CSV table of C-alpha atoms in Angstrom, one decimal:
chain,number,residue,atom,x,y,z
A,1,UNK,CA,34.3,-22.9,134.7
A,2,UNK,CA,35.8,-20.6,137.0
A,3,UNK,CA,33.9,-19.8,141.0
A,4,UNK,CA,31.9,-17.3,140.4
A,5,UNK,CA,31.0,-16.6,144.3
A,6,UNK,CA,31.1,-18.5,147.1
A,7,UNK,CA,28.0,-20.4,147.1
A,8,UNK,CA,28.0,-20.8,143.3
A,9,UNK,CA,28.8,-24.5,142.1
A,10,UNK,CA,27.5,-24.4,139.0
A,11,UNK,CA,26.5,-22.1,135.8
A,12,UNK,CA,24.2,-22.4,132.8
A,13,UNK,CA,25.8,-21.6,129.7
A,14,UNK,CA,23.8,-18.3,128.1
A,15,UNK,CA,25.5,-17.0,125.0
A,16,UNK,CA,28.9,-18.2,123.7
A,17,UNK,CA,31.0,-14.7,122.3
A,18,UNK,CA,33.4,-16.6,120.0
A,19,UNK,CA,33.3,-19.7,117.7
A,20,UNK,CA,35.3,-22.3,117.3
A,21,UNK,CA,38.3,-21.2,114.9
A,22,UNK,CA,38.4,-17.7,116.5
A,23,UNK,CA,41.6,-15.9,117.1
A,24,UNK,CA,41.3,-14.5,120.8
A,25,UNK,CA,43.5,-11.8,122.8
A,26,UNK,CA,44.0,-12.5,126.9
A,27,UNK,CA,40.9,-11.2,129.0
A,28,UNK,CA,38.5,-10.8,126.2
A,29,UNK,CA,35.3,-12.2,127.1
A,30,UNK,CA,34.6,-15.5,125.7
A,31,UNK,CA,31.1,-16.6,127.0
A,32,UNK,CA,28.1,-15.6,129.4
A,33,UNK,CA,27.7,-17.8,131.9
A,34,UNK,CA,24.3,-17.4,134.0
A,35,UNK,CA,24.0,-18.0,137.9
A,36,UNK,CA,21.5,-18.1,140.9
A,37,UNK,CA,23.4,-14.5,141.3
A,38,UNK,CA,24.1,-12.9,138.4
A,39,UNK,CA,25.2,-13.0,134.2
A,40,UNK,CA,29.1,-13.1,133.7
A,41,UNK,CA,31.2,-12.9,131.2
A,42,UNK,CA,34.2,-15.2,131.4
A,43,UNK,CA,37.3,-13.8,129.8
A,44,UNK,CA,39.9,-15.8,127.6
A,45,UNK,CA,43.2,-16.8,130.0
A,46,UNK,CA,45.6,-16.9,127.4
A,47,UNK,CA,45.8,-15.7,123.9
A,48,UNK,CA,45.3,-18.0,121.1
A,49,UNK,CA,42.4,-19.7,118.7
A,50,UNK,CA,39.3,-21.8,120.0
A,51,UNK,CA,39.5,-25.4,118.9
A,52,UNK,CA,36.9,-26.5,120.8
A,53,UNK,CA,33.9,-25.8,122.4
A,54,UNK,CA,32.9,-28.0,125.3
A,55,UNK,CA,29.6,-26.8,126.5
A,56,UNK,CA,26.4,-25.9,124.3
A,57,UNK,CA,24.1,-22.8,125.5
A,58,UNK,CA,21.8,-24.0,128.7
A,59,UNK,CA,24.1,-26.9,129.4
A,60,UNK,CA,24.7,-26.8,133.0
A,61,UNK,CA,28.6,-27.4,133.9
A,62,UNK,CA,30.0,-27.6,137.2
A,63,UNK,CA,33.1,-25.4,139.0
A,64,UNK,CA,36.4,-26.5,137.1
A,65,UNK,CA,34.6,-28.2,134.4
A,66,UNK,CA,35.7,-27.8,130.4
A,67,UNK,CA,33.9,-24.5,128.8
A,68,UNK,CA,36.5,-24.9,125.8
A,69,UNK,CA,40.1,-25.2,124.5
A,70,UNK,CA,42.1,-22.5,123.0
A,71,UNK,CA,45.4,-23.4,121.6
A,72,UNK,CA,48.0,-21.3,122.3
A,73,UNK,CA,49.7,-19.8,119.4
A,74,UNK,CA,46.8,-21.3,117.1
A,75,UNK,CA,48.1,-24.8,117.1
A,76,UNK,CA,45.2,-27.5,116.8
A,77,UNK,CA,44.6,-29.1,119.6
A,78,UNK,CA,46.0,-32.8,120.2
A,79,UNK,CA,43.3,-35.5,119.3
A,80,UNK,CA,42.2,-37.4,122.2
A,81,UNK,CA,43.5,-41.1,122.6
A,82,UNK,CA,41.0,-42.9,121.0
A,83,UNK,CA,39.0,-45.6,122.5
A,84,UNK,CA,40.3,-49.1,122.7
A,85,UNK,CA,37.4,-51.4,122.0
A,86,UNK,CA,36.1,-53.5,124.6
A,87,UNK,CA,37.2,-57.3,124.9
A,88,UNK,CA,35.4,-59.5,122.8
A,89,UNK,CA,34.4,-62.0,125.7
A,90,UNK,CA,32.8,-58.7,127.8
A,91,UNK,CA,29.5,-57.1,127.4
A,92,UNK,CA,30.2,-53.6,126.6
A,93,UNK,CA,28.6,-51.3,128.8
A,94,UNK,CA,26.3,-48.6,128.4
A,95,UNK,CA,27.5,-45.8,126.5
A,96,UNK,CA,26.7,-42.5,128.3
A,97,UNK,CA,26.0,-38.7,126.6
A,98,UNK,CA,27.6,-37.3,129.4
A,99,UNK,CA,24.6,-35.0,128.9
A,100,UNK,CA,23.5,-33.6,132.4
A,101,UNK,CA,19.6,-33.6,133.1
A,102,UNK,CA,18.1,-30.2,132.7
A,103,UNK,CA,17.9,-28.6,136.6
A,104,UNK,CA,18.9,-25.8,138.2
A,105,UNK,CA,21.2,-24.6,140.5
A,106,UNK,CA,19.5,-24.8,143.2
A,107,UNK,CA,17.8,-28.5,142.4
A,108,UNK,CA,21.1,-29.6,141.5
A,109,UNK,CA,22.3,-28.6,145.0
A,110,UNK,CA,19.6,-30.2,146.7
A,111,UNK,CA,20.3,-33.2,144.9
A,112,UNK,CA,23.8,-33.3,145.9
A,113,UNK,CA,22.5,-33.1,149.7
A,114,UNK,CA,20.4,-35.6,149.4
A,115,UNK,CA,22.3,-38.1,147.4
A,116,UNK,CA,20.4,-38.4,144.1
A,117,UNK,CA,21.1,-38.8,141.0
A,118,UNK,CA,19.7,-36.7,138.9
A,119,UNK,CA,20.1,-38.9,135.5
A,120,UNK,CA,17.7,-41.8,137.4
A,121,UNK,CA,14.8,-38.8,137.9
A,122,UNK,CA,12.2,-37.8,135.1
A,123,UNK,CA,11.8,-34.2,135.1
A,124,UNK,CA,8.3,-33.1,134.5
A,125,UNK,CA,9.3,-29.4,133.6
A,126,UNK,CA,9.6,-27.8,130.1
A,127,UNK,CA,11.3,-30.2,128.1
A,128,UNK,CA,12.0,-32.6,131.1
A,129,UNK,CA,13.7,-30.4,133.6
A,130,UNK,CA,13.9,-31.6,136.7
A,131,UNK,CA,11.8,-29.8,139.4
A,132,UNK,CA,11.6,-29.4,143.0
A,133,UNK,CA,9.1,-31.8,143.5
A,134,UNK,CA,10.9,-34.6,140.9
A,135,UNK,CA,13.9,-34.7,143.2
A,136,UNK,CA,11.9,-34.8,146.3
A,137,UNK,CA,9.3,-37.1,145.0
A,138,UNK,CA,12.6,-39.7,143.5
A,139,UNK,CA,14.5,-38.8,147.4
A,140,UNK,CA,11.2,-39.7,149.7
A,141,UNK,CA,11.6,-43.0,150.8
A,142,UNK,CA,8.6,-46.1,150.1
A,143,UNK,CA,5.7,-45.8,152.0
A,144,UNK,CA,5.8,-48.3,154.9
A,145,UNK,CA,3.2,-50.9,155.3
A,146,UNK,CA,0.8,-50.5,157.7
A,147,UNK,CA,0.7,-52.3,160.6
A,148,UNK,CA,-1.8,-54.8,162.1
A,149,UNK,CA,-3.9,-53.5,164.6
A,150,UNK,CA,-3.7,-55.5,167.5
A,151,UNK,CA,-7.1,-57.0,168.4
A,152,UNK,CA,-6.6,-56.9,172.7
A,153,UNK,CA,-4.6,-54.6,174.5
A,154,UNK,CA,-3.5,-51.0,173.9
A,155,UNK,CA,-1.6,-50.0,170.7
A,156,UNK,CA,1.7,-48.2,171.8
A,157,UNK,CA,2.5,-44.5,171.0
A,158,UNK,CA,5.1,-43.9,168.6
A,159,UNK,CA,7.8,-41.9,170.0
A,160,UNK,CA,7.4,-39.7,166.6
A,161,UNK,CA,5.1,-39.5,164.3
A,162,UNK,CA,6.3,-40.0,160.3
A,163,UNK,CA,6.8,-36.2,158.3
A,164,UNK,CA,3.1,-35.8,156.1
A,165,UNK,CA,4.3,-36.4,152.3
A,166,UNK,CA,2.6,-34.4,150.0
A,167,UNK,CA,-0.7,-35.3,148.4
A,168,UNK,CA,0.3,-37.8,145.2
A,169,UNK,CA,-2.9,-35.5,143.5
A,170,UNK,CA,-1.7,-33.3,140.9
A,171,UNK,CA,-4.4,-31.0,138.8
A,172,UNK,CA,-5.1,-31.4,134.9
A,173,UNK,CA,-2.9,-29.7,133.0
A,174,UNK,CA,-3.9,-26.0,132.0
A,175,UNK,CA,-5.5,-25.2,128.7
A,176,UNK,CA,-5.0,-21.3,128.2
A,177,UNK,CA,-8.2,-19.7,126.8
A,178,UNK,CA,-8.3,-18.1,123.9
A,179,UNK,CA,-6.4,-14.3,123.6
A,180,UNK,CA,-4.6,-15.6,126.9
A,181,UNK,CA,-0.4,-14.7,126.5
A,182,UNK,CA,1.7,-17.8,126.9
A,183,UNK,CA,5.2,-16.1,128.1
A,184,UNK,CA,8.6,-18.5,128.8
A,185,UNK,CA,10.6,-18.0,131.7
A,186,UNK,CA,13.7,-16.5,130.5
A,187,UNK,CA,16.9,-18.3,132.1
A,188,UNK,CA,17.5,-16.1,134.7
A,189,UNK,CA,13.8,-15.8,135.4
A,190,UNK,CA,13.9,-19.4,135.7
A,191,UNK,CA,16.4,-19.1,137.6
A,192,UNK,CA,15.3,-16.7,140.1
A,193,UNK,CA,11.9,-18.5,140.6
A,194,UNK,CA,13.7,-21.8,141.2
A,195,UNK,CA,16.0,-19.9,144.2
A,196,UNK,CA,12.9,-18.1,145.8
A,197,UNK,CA,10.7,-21.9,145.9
A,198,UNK,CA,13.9,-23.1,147.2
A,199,UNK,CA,14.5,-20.6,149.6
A,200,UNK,CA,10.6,-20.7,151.1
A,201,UNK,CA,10.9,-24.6,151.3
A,202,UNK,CA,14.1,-24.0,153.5
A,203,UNK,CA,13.3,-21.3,156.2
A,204,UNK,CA,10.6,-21.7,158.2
A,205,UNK,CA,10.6,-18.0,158.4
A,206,UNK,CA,8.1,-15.2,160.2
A,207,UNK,CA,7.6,-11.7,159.8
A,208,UNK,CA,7.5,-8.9,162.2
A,209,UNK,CA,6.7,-5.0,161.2
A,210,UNK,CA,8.0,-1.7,162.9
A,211,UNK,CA,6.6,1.5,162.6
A,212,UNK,CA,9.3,4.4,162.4
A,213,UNK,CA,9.4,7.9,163.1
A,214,UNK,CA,11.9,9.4,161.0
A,215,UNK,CA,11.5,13.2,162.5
A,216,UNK,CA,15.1,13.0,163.5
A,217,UNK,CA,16.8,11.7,160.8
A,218,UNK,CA,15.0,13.3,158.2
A,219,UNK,CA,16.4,16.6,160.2
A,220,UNK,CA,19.8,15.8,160.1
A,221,UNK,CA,19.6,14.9,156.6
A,222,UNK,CA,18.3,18.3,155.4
A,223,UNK,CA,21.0,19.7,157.9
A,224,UNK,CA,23.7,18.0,155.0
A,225,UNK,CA,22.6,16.8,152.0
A,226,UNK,CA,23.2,20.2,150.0
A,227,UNK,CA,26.9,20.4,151.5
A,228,UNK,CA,27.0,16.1,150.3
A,229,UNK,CA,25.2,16.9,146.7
A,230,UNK,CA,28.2,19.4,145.9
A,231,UNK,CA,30.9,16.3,146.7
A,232,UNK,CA,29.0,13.7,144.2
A,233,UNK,CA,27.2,12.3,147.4
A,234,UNK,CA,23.3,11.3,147.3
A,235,UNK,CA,22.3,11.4,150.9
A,236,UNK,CA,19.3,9.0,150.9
A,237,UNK,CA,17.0,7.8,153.9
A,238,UNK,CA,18.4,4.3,152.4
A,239,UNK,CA,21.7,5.4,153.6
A,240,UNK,CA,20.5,5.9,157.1
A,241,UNK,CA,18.5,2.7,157.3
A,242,UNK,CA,21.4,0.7,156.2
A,243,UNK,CA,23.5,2.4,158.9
A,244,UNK,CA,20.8,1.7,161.7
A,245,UNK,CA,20.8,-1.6,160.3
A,246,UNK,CA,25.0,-3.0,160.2
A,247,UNK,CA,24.7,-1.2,164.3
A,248,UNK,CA,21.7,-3.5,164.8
A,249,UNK,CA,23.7,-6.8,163.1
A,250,UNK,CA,26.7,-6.3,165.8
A,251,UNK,CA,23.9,-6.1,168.4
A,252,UNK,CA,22.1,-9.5,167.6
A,253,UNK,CA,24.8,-11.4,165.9
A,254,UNK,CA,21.8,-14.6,165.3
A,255,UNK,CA,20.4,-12.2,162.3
A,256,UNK,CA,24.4,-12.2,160.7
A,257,UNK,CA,24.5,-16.0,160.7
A,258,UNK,CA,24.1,-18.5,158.2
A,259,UNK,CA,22.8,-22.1,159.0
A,260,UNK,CA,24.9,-25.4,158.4
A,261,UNK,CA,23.3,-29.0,159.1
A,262,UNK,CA,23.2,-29.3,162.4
A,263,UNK,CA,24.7,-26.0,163.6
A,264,UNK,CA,25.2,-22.3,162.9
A,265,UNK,CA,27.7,-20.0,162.3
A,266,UNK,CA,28.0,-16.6,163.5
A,267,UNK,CA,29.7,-14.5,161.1
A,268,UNK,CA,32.3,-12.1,161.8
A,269,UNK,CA,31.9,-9.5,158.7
A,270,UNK,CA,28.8,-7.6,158.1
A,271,UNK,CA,28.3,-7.2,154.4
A,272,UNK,CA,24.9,-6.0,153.6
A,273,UNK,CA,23.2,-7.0,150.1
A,274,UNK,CA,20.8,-4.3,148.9
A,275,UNK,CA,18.3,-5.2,146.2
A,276,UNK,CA,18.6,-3.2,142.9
A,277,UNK,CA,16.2,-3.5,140.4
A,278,UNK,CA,16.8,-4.2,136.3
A,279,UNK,CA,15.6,-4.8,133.8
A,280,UNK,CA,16.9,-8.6,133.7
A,281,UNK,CA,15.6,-8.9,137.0
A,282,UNK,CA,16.3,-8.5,140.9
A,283,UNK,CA,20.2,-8.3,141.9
A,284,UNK,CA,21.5,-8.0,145.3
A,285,UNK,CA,24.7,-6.4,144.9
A,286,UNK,CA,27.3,-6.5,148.5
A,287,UNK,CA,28.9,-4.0,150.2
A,288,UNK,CA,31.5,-5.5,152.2
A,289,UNK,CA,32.6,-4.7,156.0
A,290,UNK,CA,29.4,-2.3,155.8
A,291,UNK,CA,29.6,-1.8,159.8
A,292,UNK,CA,33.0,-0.1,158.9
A,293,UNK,CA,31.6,3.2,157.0
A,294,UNK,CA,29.9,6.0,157.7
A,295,UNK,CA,26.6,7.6,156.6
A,296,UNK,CA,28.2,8.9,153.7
A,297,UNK,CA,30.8,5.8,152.8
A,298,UNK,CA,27.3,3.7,152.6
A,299,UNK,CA,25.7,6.5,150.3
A,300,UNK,CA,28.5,6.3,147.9
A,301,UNK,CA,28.5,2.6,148.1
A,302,UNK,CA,24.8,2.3,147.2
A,303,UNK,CA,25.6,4.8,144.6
A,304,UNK,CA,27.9,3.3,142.8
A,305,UNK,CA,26.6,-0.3,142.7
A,306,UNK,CA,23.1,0.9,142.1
A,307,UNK,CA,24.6,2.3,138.6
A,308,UNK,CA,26.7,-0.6,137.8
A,309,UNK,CA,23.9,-2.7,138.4
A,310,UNK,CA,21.7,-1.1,135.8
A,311,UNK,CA,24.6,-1.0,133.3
A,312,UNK,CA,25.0,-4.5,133.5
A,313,UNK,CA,29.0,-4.1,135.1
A,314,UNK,CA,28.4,-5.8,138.2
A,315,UNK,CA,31.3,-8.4,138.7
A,316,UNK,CA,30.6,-11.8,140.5
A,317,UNK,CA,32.9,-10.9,143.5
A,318,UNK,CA,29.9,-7.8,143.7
A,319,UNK,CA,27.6,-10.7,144.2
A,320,UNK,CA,29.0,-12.6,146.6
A,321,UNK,CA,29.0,-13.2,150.7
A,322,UNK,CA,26.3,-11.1,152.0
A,323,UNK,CA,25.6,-11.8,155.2
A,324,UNK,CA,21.8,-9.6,155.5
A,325,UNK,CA,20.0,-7.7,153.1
A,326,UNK,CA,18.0,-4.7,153.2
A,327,UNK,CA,14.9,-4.5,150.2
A,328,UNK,CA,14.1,-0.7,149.1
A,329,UNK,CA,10.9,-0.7,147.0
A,330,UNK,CA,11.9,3.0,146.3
A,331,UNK,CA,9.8,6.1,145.5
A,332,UNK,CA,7.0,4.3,144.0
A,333,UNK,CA,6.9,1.4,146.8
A,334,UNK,CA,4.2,0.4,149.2
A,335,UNK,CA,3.0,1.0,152.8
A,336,UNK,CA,4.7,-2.3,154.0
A,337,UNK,CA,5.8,-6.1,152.8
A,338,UNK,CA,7.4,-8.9,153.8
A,339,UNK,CA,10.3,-10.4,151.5
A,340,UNK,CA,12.0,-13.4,151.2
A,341,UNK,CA,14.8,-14.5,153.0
A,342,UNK,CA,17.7,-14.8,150.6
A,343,UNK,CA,20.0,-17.9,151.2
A,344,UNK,CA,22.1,-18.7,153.1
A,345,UNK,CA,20.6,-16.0,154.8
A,346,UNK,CA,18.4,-16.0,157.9
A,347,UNK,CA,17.0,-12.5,157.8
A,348,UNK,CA,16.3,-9.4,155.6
A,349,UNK,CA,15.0,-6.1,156.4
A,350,UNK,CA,12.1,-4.3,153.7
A,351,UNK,CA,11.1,-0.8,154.2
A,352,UNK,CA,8.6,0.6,152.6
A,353,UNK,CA,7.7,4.3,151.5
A,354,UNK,CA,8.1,6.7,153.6
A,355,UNK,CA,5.1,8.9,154.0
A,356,UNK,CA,4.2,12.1,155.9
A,357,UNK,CA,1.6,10.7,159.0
A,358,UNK,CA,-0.3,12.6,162.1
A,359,UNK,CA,1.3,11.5,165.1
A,360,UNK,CA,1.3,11.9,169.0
A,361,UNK,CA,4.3,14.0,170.2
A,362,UNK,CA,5.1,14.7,174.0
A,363,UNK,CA,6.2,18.1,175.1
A,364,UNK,CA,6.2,19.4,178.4
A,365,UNK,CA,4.0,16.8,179.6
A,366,UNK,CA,1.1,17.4,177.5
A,367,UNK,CA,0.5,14.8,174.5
A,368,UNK,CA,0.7,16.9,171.4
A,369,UNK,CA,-0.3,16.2,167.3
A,370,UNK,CA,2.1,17.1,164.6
A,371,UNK,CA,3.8,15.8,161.2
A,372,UNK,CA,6.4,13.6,160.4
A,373,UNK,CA,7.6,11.3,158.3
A,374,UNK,CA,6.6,8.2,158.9
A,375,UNK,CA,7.7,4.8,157.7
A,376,UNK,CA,6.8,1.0,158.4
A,377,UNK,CA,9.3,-1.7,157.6
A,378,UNK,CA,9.6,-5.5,157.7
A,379,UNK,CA,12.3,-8.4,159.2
A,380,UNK,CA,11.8,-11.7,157.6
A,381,UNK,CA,13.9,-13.8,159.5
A,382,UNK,CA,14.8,-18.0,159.9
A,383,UNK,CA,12.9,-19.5,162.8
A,384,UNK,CA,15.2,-22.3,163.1
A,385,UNK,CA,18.1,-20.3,164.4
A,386,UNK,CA,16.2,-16.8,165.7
A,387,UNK,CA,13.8,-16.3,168.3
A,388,UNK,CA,10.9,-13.9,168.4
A,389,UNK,CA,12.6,-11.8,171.2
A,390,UNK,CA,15.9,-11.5,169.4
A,391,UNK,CA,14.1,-10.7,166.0
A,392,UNK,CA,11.8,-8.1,167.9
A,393,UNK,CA,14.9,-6.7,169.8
A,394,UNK,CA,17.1,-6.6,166.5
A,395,UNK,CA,13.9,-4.1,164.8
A,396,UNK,CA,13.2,-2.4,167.5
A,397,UNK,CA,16.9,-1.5,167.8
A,398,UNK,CA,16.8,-0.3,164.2
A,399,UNK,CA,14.4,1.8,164.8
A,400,UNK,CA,15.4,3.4,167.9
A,401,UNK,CA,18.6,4.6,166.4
A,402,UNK,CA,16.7,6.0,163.2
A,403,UNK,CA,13.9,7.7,165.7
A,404,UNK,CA,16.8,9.1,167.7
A,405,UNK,CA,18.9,10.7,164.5
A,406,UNK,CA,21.7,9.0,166.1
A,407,UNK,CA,24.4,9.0,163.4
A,408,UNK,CA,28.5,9.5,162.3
A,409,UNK,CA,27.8,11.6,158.9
């Protein structure tokens, strides 16, 4: 299992391409693995015929773990050594499956943090995965006993007060009615539901909304985007925003940070994720060293990973080490929304439609009605790491440089 992304430990097997006994060239794909980021196809190293394969479709295997074998000129592969049998006078011990408990990614991470194993914990998900609330429920340590309350004197205050564990109460099970639609979770809906619970249960996180005038911009956009459209270029408000936004990022560096136990970093690239939808779902492809392009480099960018996205040809390096993101509901968004923070995030910007609105203008003194385009967007951002008046600072930059047109084409 190759790294497929920085923060990616571990993939879910999907779909396997070959079977065992296949003749395979170099770089054809051999299997699908799914991630917290993205499907992949892993391509053969060498050239040669399967004689093995290690991993069944969902098992869960870790970085540098065995997907399968190919032999190299189709020779079968060497027969392991097999096992010598245990002394006589010892007890054998426990034979394991070596099969991993059903989790995801993101449990699996969690577990790792916290130290547990996830082959003690019963999973109380479809088929016994191995939820959230299983780890953290196997990780939270034995209620202490209660005290004795003294009968004379004063009882002392506790320098702190115990966390509040969740209530032990779970609801009856659900009985759908009848005509009601029972529909799975695909895997990578799975897996995006367990990353967004995951994320919420991280960042303590707030939202704060901006309303724009985009009068200027919109200007200078009609100024160009005929001459842009003749060179292959889409010049979209996006564009602009993201633009605003990378400006904004080397302003405040505490919204281009990422949090580590008991410290954060400060990141020195700005590479801006910007949600795409599919049909399989949500991805957030990257463009790296975004505060390096202009106007038009970041409307080419968006361009071209937008399609790429769609088509399903987005690699895992496409994925990997954003540092912010910027949601764009599109044409047919809403007025305004918060999002959730993507990890290891601490902040990300949604805008939403962008409408044409009465406001006040000022000219020569006198306070003045007339029509622009308007638009009201949204900063998510980590509490533990960004105050208010950085977070309010970092939007209300944003905005001023949109409201002023202020822009490199």
């Amino acid at each position: 299992m190759p790294q497929l992304g920085e923060s990616v430990v571990e993939g879910t097997i999907g779909k396997w391409l070959v079977e065992e006994g296949d003749t395979v060239q170099k770089d054809q794909p051999l299997v699908e693995i799914l991630t917290d980021k993205a499907d992949s196809e892993i391509p053969s190293p060498v050239a040669g015929v399967v004689t093995r394969i290690a991993a069944k479709v969902d098992e869960v295997v870790q970085v540098g773990g065995v997907l399968c074998e190919i032999s190299e000129g189709g020779a079968a592969a060497a027969s392991p050594d097999p096992a010598k049998p245990a002394p006589a006078d010892e007890e054998a011990p426990a034979a394991r499956t070596g099969t991993k408990a059903p989790a995801s990614p993101a449990v699996r991470k969690l577990a790792r943090e916290k130290g547990v194993d996830l082959t003690e914990v019963q999973g109380s998900g479809a088929g016994g995965r191995i939820l959230k609330k299983d780890l953290e429920e196997a990780a939270a340590p034995p209620a202490p006993k209660a005290p004795a309350v003294p009968t004379v004197g004063h009882a002392e205050i506790p320098q702190s007060l115990p966390m509040p564990r969740p209530s032990a109460f779970k609801p009856p099970p659900y009985r759908p009615a009848p005509g009601d639609q029972v529909v799975p979770f695909s895997r990578r809906r799975r897996i995006i539901a367990d990353h967004m619970v995951y994320s919420k249960q991280t960042s303590p996180d707030v939202v704060t909304f901006a309303e724009c005038d985009l009068d200027a911009t919109a200007r200078l956009r009609d100024k160009y985007k005929d001459q842009y459209k003749k060179e292959g270029v889409s010049l979209t408000f996006l564009s602009f925003v993201l633009a605003a936004t990378t400006r904004a990022l080397r302003e405040f560096p505490e919204l281009n940070a990422r949090v580590l136990d008991d410290s954060y970093v400060l990141l020195r690239d700005v590479n801006l994720g910007v949600a795409v939808d599919t049909p399989e779902g949500l991805v957030v492809p990257v463009i790296r060293n975004a505060d390096e392009l202009t106007v038009r480099g970041l409307a080419r960018a968006v361009a071209d990973l937008a399609v790429r996205a769609r088509d399903g040809k987005l690699t895992p390096d496409d994925l990997a080490n954003k540092t912010f993101t910027v949601s764009n509901p599109g044409l047919r968004g809403n007025l305004v929304g918060g999002a959730i923070i993507s990890q290891p995030n601490v902040g990300i910007l949604r805008i939403g439609t962008i409408k044409k609105r009465v406001v006040v203008v000022e000219k020569d003194g006198q306070d003045l009605m007339a029509i622009h385009p308007v638009m009201y967007m949204a900063l998510t951002y980590d509490h533990r790491i960004v105050d208010g008046v950085h977070a309010n600072g970092f939007l209300y930059r944003i905005t001023e440089i949109l409201e002023k047109g202020d822009f490199e084409l």
